[in-house]
C-alpha cells in the first residue's frame, strides 16, 4: 500500500465540517501533500460497529502524521451504542495505539481578539502565546486504581507513578522547544509534597545542564494556576506532568477566549505526531455552518511544520488567519456584542483569500 503524508480522521459533530474547510486550505497552500480520509468515533461505528476499525489503523500505519477532528455525540444520546464509550474507544485508544507521550497546547492571544479574553487587557500586556507541554504516558491516570471497604468505610485509591525515562523524555522535548523560542522554561510540579514531583524536579535540573542557553525555573502547580491568571506574560513554555498539564492547559485555553481557536499536537518517542483541536465535537453546532474552523486550521499548520517540515506553508496559514482576524472577520464564538458573525465556510474563504501558495 502507498505511503501518504497525512491520515485525515474527521470524526463526528463539527469535525467533518471544519475538516472539509481545512482541506480546502491545504489544497491552496500545499497541494502536493498527500492525504487520505478514514473513519473514527461514531462515524466509524455507523459503518463498522467499531469506534476505531482496522482499516483506520492500517491507514495510520502508512501515514507520516494524523490530522484528527473530534469524536463523540450529544450527551443525551450517550446511552446509544454509537456513542457509548466512543471517546475511550476512539481518541484515547488512538493515543495509546500511537504511544503518544508529549502533548503541546499553545494558547495564543491574537492581538485582534484581546477584548475577548476574560482577562483585562493590562494583564495580557506582553503575552502573545503560552505553550504548555504535558507528559501523556505516566502519572495518576495509569497507576493502580482501586476502591475497597475498610473500617472507615469505602476507600478509593489512585496511584501516581513516574519513571525516570518518562520524565527525561519530556524534559528533553521541553528544553529543545524552549531553545527554539524565548529560551525560558518553567517546570511545574508539587515537589513540596509529592515523591513523583521530587523526581521530576531532580531530572529537569539534571537535563538543564545540557541546555545552558535555556533558563529553567521551577514553580509549584498551585502558584502556577494563580500566575497564569495574574501575570500570563511571564510564561513562554511550561512543562508539566499528566494531571497538572490536563488542568493547567484547560486554564490556559481560557486566555484566548474560545476553545474553537485552540489547536494541539501530540508526539510519541519516535516523533510521530497527531494534531487535533483541543475541544470536542460540539454536537449542538453540527450542520449549522457556525463552528470556528481555526482550531482545525491551526492544527494543520502545526502538522505541516512539525511532521512535514513545511514551515512556510504553516506560517502562511497562521499569517492568513491573523490577517482575517485583523480585518474584523469573526465566527459566532469570537464575536463581541454588536459584531457581525459569518459562517465556517465564509470564514475559511476569507482565510484562503489571504493565502499565497508556498
Ligand atoms: P466541546 O469541546 O465539544 O464543547 C465545549 C464548548 O466549546 C461548547 O460551547 C462548544 O460550542 C464550544 N466549541 C467547541 N468547539 C468549537 C468550535 N470549533 N467553534 C465554536 N465553538 C466551539 O465539549 P463538550 O460539549 O463537553 O462535549 C461534546 C462532545 O465532544 C462529547 O461527546 C464529548 O465526549 C466530546 N469530546 C471529544 C473530544 C475529542 O474528540 N478529543 C474532546 C472533548 C470532548
Short mmCIF file of C-alpha atoms and ligand atoms in Angstrom, two decimals:
data_model
loop_
_atom_site.label_atom_id
_atom_site.label_comp_id
_atom_site.label_asym_id
_atom_site.label_seq_id
_atom_site.Cartn_x
_atom_site.Cartn_y
_atom_site.Cartn_z
CA UNK A 1 0.00 0.00 0.00
CA UNK A 2 1.16 3.51 -0.88
CA UNK A 3 2.56 5.72 1.93
CA UNK A 4 0.85 9.06 2.36
CA UNK A 5 1.72 12.25 4.25
CA UNK A 6 -1.44 12.60 6.25
CA UNK A 7 -4.25 10.41 7.58
CA UNK A 8 -7.37 12.56 7.92
CA UNK A 9 -9.78 11.43 10.66
CA UNK A 10 -12.61 13.97 10.81
CA UNK A 11 -14.81 12.04 13.27
CA UNK A 12 -18.13 13.38 14.50
CA UNK A 13 -20.11 16.54 15.25
CA UNK A 14 -18.46 19.62 13.77
CA UNK A 15 -15.34 17.55 12.94
CA UNK A 16 -16.30 16.79 9.31
CA UNK A 17 -17.37 20.39 8.54
CA UNK A 18 -14.24 22.05 9.90
CA UNK A 19 -12.08 19.33 8.32
CA UNK A 20 -13.70 19.89 4.90
CA UNK A 21 -12.75 23.57 5.11
CA UNK A 22 -9.27 22.72 6.37
CA UNK A 23 -8.61 20.50 3.36
CA UNK A 24 -9.57 23.41 1.08
CA UNK A 25 -6.86 25.44 2.79
CA UNK A 26 -4.36 22.58 2.44
CA UNK A 27 -5.09 22.32 -1.30
CA UNK A 28 -4.36 26.04 -1.67
CA UNK A 29 -1.22 26.24 0.42
CA UNK A 30 0.43 22.83 -0.13
CA UNK A 31 -1.36 20.94 -2.94
CA UNK A 32 1.38 18.29 -3.11
CA UNK A 33 0.72 17.00 0.43
CA UNK A 34 -0.91 13.59 0.03
CA UNK A 35 -3.78 12.62 2.31
CA UNK A 36 -6.49 10.04 2.72
CA UNK A 37 -9.57 10.01 4.95
CA UNK A 38 -10.52 7.31 7.44
CA UNK A 39 -13.39 6.74 9.86
CA UNK A 40 -13.19 7.10 13.63
CA UNK A 41 -15.63 7.53 16.53
CA UNK A 42 -19.38 7.42 15.98
CA UNK A 43 -18.90 7.80 12.24
CA UNK A 44 -16.84 4.57 12.22
CA UNK A 45 -19.40 2.82 14.40
CA UNK A 46 -22.14 3.60 11.89
CA UNK A 47 -20.20 1.70 9.17
CA UNK A 48 -18.16 -0.91 11.05
CA UNK A 49 -19.76 -1.32 14.51
CA UNK A 50 -16.33 -0.33 15.80
CA UNK A 51 -15.11 3.10 17.01
CA UNK A 52 -11.55 2.53 15.80
CA UNK A 53 -11.69 -0.01 12.94
CA UNK A 54 -8.81 -1.98 11.44
CA UNK A 55 -8.98 -0.03 8.17
CA UNK A 56 -8.27 3.18 10.12
CA UNK A 57 -5.32 1.60 11.94
CA UNK A 58 -3.91 0.48 8.59
CA UNK A 59 -4.34 3.97 7.16
CA UNK A 60 -2.42 5.44 10.12
CA UNK A 61 0.33 2.82 9.74
CA UNK A 62 1.14 4.10 6.26
CA UNK A 63 0.89 7.82 7.11
CA UNK A 64 3.54 10.30 8.21
CA UNK A 65 1.10 12.10 10.56
CA UNK A 66 -2.55 12.18 11.66
CA UNK A 67 -4.89 15.15 11.38
CA UNK A 68 -7.75 14.42 13.76
CA UNK A 69 -11.09 16.25 14.08
CA UNK A 70 -13.20 15.34 17.10
CA UNK A 71 -15.36 12.47 18.28
CA UNK A 72 -18.45 11.99 20.39
CA UNK A 73 -22.17 12.52 20.18
CA UNK A 74 -24.79 14.54 22.00
CA UNK A 75 -24.62 13.94 25.76
CA UNK A 76 -28.32 12.92 25.89
CA UNK A 77 -27.57 10.12 23.39
CA UNK A 78 -24.58 8.68 25.23
CA UNK A 79 -26.56 5.51 26.06
CA UNK A 80 -26.80 4.58 22.36
CA UNK A 81 -24.25 2.00 21.12
CA UNK A 82 -22.91 4.51 18.57
CA UNK A 83 -21.87 6.93 21.32
CA UNK A 84 -21.42 4.72 24.38
CA UNK A 85 -17.66 4.59 25.18
CA UNK A 86 -16.98 6.45 21.95
CA UNK A 87 -14.19 8.73 23.23
CA UNK A 88 -12.42 5.98 25.20
CA UNK A 89 -12.57 3.54 22.29
CA UNK A 90 -11.52 6.02 19.62
CA UNK A 91 -9.35 9.01 20.55
CA UNK A 92 -7.99 7.54 23.80
CA UNK A 93 -7.37 4.19 22.06
CA UNK A 94 -5.71 6.02 19.19
CA UNK A 95 -3.39 7.94 21.55
CA UNK A 96 -2.43 4.62 23.14
CA UNK A 97 -2.04 2.92 19.76
CA UNK A 98 0.49 5.61 18.81
CA UNK A 99 2.16 5.66 22.27
CA UNK A 100 1.82 9.42 22.39
CA UNK A 101 3.88 10.79 25.26
CA UNK A 102 4.05 14.58 24.84
CA UNK A 103 1.19 16.98 24.23
CA UNK A 104 1.81 20.54 23.02
CA UNK A 105 -1.01 23.00 23.64
CA UNK A 106 -0.33 26.55 22.54
CA UNK A 107 -2.70 29.21 23.91
CA UNK A 108 -2.22 32.09 21.53
CA UNK A 109 -3.60 35.53 22.24
CA UNK A 110 -4.41 37.13 18.89
CA UNK A 111 -3.96 40.92 19.16
CA UNK A 112 -7.27 41.50 17.34
CA UNK A 113 -9.11 39.37 19.93
CA UNK A 114 -7.64 40.75 23.14
CA UNK A 115 -11.03 42.12 24.14
CA UNK A 116 -12.43 38.59 24.02
CA UNK A 117 -10.13 37.31 26.75
CA UNK A 118 -11.68 37.05 30.21
CA UNK A 119 -8.55 38.86 31.46
CA UNK A 120 -8.21 42.64 31.35
CA UNK A 121 -6.02 43.97 28.55
CA UNK A 122 -3.49 45.22 31.11
CA UNK A 123 -3.00 41.66 32.41
CA UNK A 124 -2.29 40.43 28.86
CA UNK A 125 0.35 43.09 28.16
CA UNK A 126 3.38 41.35 26.56
CA UNK A 127 1.64 37.96 26.36
CA UNK A 128 1.35 36.53 22.85
CA UNK A 129 1.42 32.78 23.46
CA UNK A 130 1.76 30.36 26.36
CA UNK A 131 2.80 26.86 25.27
CA UNK A 132 2.07 24.02 27.66
CA UNK A 133 3.91 20.73 27.24
CA UNK A 134 2.09 17.97 29.07
CA UNK A 135 3.53 14.50 29.70
CA UNK A 136 0.96 11.98 28.48
CA UNK A 137 2.12 8.48 29.34
CA UNK A 138 2.54 8.43 33.14
CA UNK A 139 1.13 9.86 36.38
CA UNK A 140 -2.09 9.14 38.25
CA UNK A 141 -4.04 8.21 35.08
CA UNK A 142 -2.12 4.99 34.54
CA UNK A 143 -1.23 3.82 38.07
CA UNK A 144 -3.16 1.17 40.01
CA UNK A 145 -6.73 2.16 40.87
CA UNK A 146 -8.99 0.54 43.42
CA UNK A 147 -11.90 1.16 45.74
CA UNK A 148 -12.12 -1.03 48.82
CA UNK A 149 -14.03 -1.45 52.07
CA UNK A 150 -12.35 -0.57 55.35
CA UNK A 151 -13.41 0.09 58.94
CA UNK A 152 -13.66 3.77 57.99
CA UNK A 153 -15.98 2.98 55.06
CA UNK A 154 -15.10 2.91 51.37
CA UNK A 155 -11.58 3.98 50.43
CA UNK A 156 -10.61 4.95 46.87
CA UNK A 157 -7.02 4.92 45.70
CA UNK A 158 -5.25 6.12 42.53
CA UNK A 159 -1.51 5.55 42.37
CA UNK A 160 0.66 8.18 40.64
CA UNK A 161 3.82 6.78 39.07
CA UNK A 162 6.60 8.37 37.04
CA UNK A 163 9.69 6.67 35.69
CA UNK A 164 12.98 8.50 35.14
CA UNK A 165 12.74 7.79 31.42
CA UNK A 166 9.25 9.26 31.08
CA UNK A 167 10.33 12.49 32.80
CA UNK A 168 13.64 12.68 30.95
CA UNK A 169 11.91 12.29 27.58
CA UNK A 170 9.50 15.16 28.32
CA UNK A 171 12.34 17.27 29.74
CA UNK A 172 14.46 16.98 26.57
CA UNK A 173 11.44 17.83 24.42
CA UNK A 174 10.70 20.85 26.64
CA UNK A 175 14.28 22.17 26.59
CA UNK A 176 14.56 21.70 22.80
CA UNK A 177 11.24 23.51 22.31
CA UNK A 178 12.18 26.34 24.69
CA UNK A 179 15.58 26.75 22.99
CA UNK A 180 13.80 27.44 19.69
CA UNK A 181 11.58 30.10 21.30
CA UNK A 182 12.42 32.58 24.09
CA UNK A 183 14.83 30.19 25.88
CA UNK A 184 12.67 30.32 29.02
CA UNK A 185 11.23 27.16 30.55
CA UNK A 186 9.04 26.83 33.62
CA UNK A 187 8.82 23.30 35.00
CA UNK A 188 5.70 22.85 37.12
CA UNK A 189 5.39 20.28 39.91
CA UNK A 190 4.31 19.83 43.52
CA UNK A 191 7.77 18.97 44.87
CA UNK A 192 6.92 20.24 48.36
CA UNK A 193 4.54 17.28 48.77
CA UNK A 194 4.85 14.58 46.08
CA UNK A 195 7.60 11.99 45.50
CA UNK A 196 6.84 11.94 41.76
CA UNK A 197 7.35 15.71 41.71
CA UNK A 198 10.65 15.50 43.59
CA UNK A 199 11.93 13.06 40.95
CA UNK A 200 10.50 15.34 38.25
CA UNK A 201 12.41 18.34 39.63
CA UNK A 202 15.63 16.37 40.06
CA UNK A 203 15.58 15.16 36.45
CA UNK A 204 14.68 18.57 35.00
CA UNK A 205 17.62 20.05 36.94
CA UNK A 206 19.96 17.35 35.58
CA UNK A 207 18.78 17.75 31.97
CA UNK A 208 19.13 21.56 32.25
CA UNK A 209 22.93 21.22 32.23
CA UNK A 210 22.72 20.02 28.61
CA UNK A 211 20.83 23.16 27.53
CA UNK A 212 22.84 26.05 29.01
CA UNK A 213 21.10 28.60 26.77
CA UNK A 214 17.70 27.87 28.36
CA UNK A 215 16.75 29.49 31.65
CA UNK A 216 14.92 26.92 33.81
CA UNK A 217 12.58 27.96 36.63
CA UNK A 218 10.70 25.58 38.92
CA UNK A 219 7.20 26.51 40.04
CA UNK A 220 4.68 24.79 42.26
CA UNK A 221 1.44 23.94 40.48
CA UNK A 222 -0.85 25.89 42.82
CA UNK A 223 1.23 29.02 42.32
CA UNK A 224 1.32 28.41 38.55
CA UNK A 225 -2.50 28.29 38.37
CA UNK A 226 -2.60 31.69 40.05
CA UNK A 227 0.26 33.18 37.99
CA UNK A 228 -1.42 32.12 34.72
CA UNK A 229 -4.29 34.42 35.62
CA UNK A 230 -2.49 37.34 37.24
CA UNK A 231 0.59 37.51 35.01
CA UNK A 232 0.46 35.18 31.95
CA UNK A 233 3.13 37.24 30.15
CA UNK A 234 5.84 35.74 32.40
CA UNK A 235 5.37 32.35 30.68
CA UNK A 236 6.57 31.15 27.30
CA UNK A 237 6.95 27.35 27.68
CA UNK A 238 5.54 25.42 30.65
CA UNK A 239 6.43 21.72 31.06
CA UNK A 240 4.45 19.58 33.44
CA UNK A 241 3.10 16.12 34.24
CA UNK A 242 -0.08 14.48 33.02
CA UNK A 243 -2.53 15.56 35.73
CA UNK A 244 -1.23 19.10 36.24
CA UNK A 245 -0.96 19.52 32.45
CA UNK A 246 -4.57 18.46 31.97
CA UNK A 247 -5.79 21.14 34.35
CA UNK A 248 -3.34 23.94 33.52
CA UNK A 249 -3.79 23.58 29.77
CA UNK A 250 -7.55 23.98 30.14
CA UNK A 251 -6.99 27.01 32.36
CA UNK A 252 -4.58 28.49 29.78
CA UNK A 253 -7.06 27.77 27.00
CA UNK A 254 -9.39 30.34 28.56
CA UNK A 255 -6.84 33.10 27.83
CA UNK A 256 -7.54 33.41 24.07
CA UNK A 257 -11.32 33.48 24.61
CA UNK A 258 -12.72 30.46 22.70
CA UNK A 259 -12.00 26.75 22.56
CA UNK A 260 -12.71 26.95 18.83
CA UNK A 261 -9.29 28.57 18.31
CA UNK A 262 -7.15 26.08 20.25
CA UNK A 263 -5.04 23.54 18.32
CA UNK A 264 -2.88 20.81 19.86
CA UNK A 265 -0.15 18.40 18.84
CA UNK A 266 0.91 15.12 20.46
CA UNK A 267 4.06 13.13 19.74
CA UNK A 268 5.48 9.71 20.53
CA UNK A 269 9.12 8.92 21.24
CA UNK A 270 9.81 8.49 17.50
CA UNK A 271 8.42 11.95 16.78
CA UNK A 272 5.23 10.69 15.09
CA UNK A 273 2.54 13.37 15.53
CA UNK A 274 -1.22 13.54 15.95
CA UNK A 275 -2.77 17.00 15.57
CA UNK A 276 -6.25 17.95 16.76
CA UNK A 277 -8.39 20.79 18.07
CA UNK A 278 -8.32 20.97 21.87
CA UNK A 279 -12.12 20.98 22.03
CA UNK A 280 -14.66 18.27 21.37
CA UNK A 281 -17.27 17.61 18.69
CA UNK A 282 -19.66 20.43 19.75
CA UNK A 283 -22.72 18.42 18.58
CA UNK A 284 -25.07 21.36 19.22
CA UNK A 285 -23.27 23.28 16.45
CA UNK A 286 -23.24 20.40 13.96
CA UNK A 287 -24.60 21.10 10.48
CA UNK A 288 -25.21 24.80 11.15
CA UNK A 289 -22.08 26.22 9.49
CA UNK A 290 -21.26 28.15 12.68
CA UNK A 291 -18.25 26.27 14.11
CA UNK A 292 -14.95 28.12 14.23
CA UNK A 293 -12.52 26.34 11.86
CA UNK A 294 -9.45 27.99 13.43
CA UNK A 295 -8.52 25.16 15.85
CA UNK A 296 -8.51 22.67 12.97
CA UNK A 297 -6.66 25.04 10.62
CA UNK A 298 -4.02 25.79 13.26
CA UNK A 299 -3.68 22.04 13.94
CA UNK A 300 -2.96 21.59 10.23
CA UNK A 301 -0.33 24.34 10.46
CA UNK A 302 1.34 22.51 13.36
CA UNK A 303 1.30 19.26 11.35
CA UNK A 304 2.86 20.93 8.32
CA UNK A 305 5.60 22.47 10.48
CA UNK A 306 6.46 19.59 12.80
CA UNK A 307 5.74 16.41 10.82
CA UNK A 308 6.28 17.51 7.21
CA UNK A 309 8.87 20.28 7.73
CA UNK A 310 6.72 22.67 5.66
CA UNK A 311 7.38 25.73 7.74
CA UNK A 312 6.48 28.19 5.00
CA UNK A 313 3.06 26.65 4.41
CA UNK A 314 2.42 26.53 8.18
CA UNK A 315 3.36 30.18 8.62
CA UNK A 316 1.21 31.14 5.62
CA UNK A 317 -1.88 29.63 7.30
CA UNK A 318 -1.14 31.29 10.64
CA UNK A 319 -0.49 34.62 8.96
CA UNK A 320 -3.68 34.43 6.86
CA UNK A 321 -5.73 33.69 9.99
CA UNK A 322 -4.21 36.62 11.81
CA UNK A 323 -4.93 38.93 8.85
CA UNK A 324 -8.51 37.65 8.71
CA UNK A 325 -8.98 38.47 12.39
CA UNK A 326 -7.27 41.85 11.96
CA UNK A 327 -9.85 42.62 9.25
CA UNK A 328 -12.58 42.19 11.89
CA UNK A 329 -13.90 38.92 10.41
CA UNK A 330 -15.41 36.67 13.08
CA UNK A 331 -17.24 33.41 13.59
CA UNK A 332 -20.03 33.46 16.20
CA UNK A 333 -17.90 32.20 19.12
CA UNK A 334 -15.45 35.13 18.83
CA UNK A 335 -17.99 37.91 18.25
CA UNK A 336 -18.46 40.63 20.79
CA UNK A 337 -21.84 42.34 21.13
CA UNK A 338 -22.62 44.33 18.01
CA UNK A 339 -20.15 42.44 15.80
CA UNK A 340 -21.39 40.51 12.76
CA UNK A 341 -20.61 36.75 12.61
CA UNK A 342 -20.00 34.79 9.43
CA UNK A 343 -20.14 31.03 8.93
CA UNK A 344 -17.47 28.30 8.92
CA UNK A 345 -17.21 28.23 5.14
CA UNK A 346 -17.25 32.01 4.65
CA UNK A 347 -14.56 32.46 7.33
CA UNK A 348 -12.40 29.89 5.52
CA UNK A 349 -13.00 31.72 2.21
CA UNK A 350 -11.57 34.84 3.87
CA UNK A 351 -8.51 32.88 5.11
CA UNK A 352 -7.97 31.38 1.65
CA UNK A 353 -8.21 34.83 0.06
CA UNK A 354 -5.26 35.87 2.26
CA UNK A 355 -3.09 32.82 1.48
CA UNK A 356 -0.34 32.60 -1.05
CA UNK A 357 0.79 29.13 -2.22
CA UNK A 358 4.21 28.10 -0.88
P1 LIG B 1 -16.91 20.63 23.34
O1 LIG B 1 -15.45 20.94 23.33
O2 LIG B 1 -17.44 19.93 22.16
O3 LIG B 1 -17.71 21.99 23.54
C1 LIG B 1 -17.42 22.89 24.63
C2 LIG B 1 -17.82 24.31 24.23
O4 LIG B 1 -16.92 24.80 23.24
C3 LIG B 1 -19.22 24.37 23.60
O5 LIG B 1 -19.82 25.58 23.99
C4 LIG B 1 -18.92 24.40 22.12
O6 LIG B 1 -19.94 25.02 21.37
C5 LIG B 1 -17.61 25.18 22.07
N1 LIG B 1 -16.81 24.81 20.91
C6 LIG B 1 -16.05 23.70 20.75
N2 LIG B 1 -15.51 23.67 19.54
C7 LIG B 1 -15.94 24.80 18.91
C8 LIG B 1 -15.72 25.34 17.61
N3 LIG B 1 -14.95 24.73 16.71
N4 LIG B 1 -16.31 26.51 17.29
C9 LIG B 1 -17.08 27.15 18.18
N5 LIG B 1 -17.33 26.70 19.43
C10 LIG B 1 -16.75 25.51 19.78
O7 LIG B 1 -17.17 19.81 24.68
P2 LIG B 1 -18.48 19.08 25.25
O8 LIG B 1 -19.71 19.86 24.85
O9 LIG B 1 -18.19 18.83 26.65
O10 LIG B 1 -18.51 17.69 24.52
C11 LIG B 1 -19.20 17.43 23.30
C12 LIG B 1 -18.78 16.07 22.78
O11 LIG B 1 -17.38 16.12 22.44
C13 LIG B 1 -18.95 14.95 23.78
O12 LIG B 1 -19.45 13.82 23.11
C14 LIG B 1 -17.55 14.71 24.30
O13 LIG B 1 -17.38 13.40 24.72
C15 LIG B 1 -16.74 15.00 23.06
N6 LIG B 1 -15.33 15.38 23.27
C16 LIG B 1 -14.45 14.95 22.34
C17 LIG B 1 -13.12 15.32 22.42
C18 LIG B 1 -12.18 14.86 21.36
O14 LIG B 1 -12.63 14.46 20.30
N7 LIG B 1 -10.87 14.92 21.56
C19 LIG B 1 -12.68 16.15 23.45
C20 LIG B 1 -13.62 16.61 24.38
C21 LIG B 1 -14.95 16.23 24.27
#
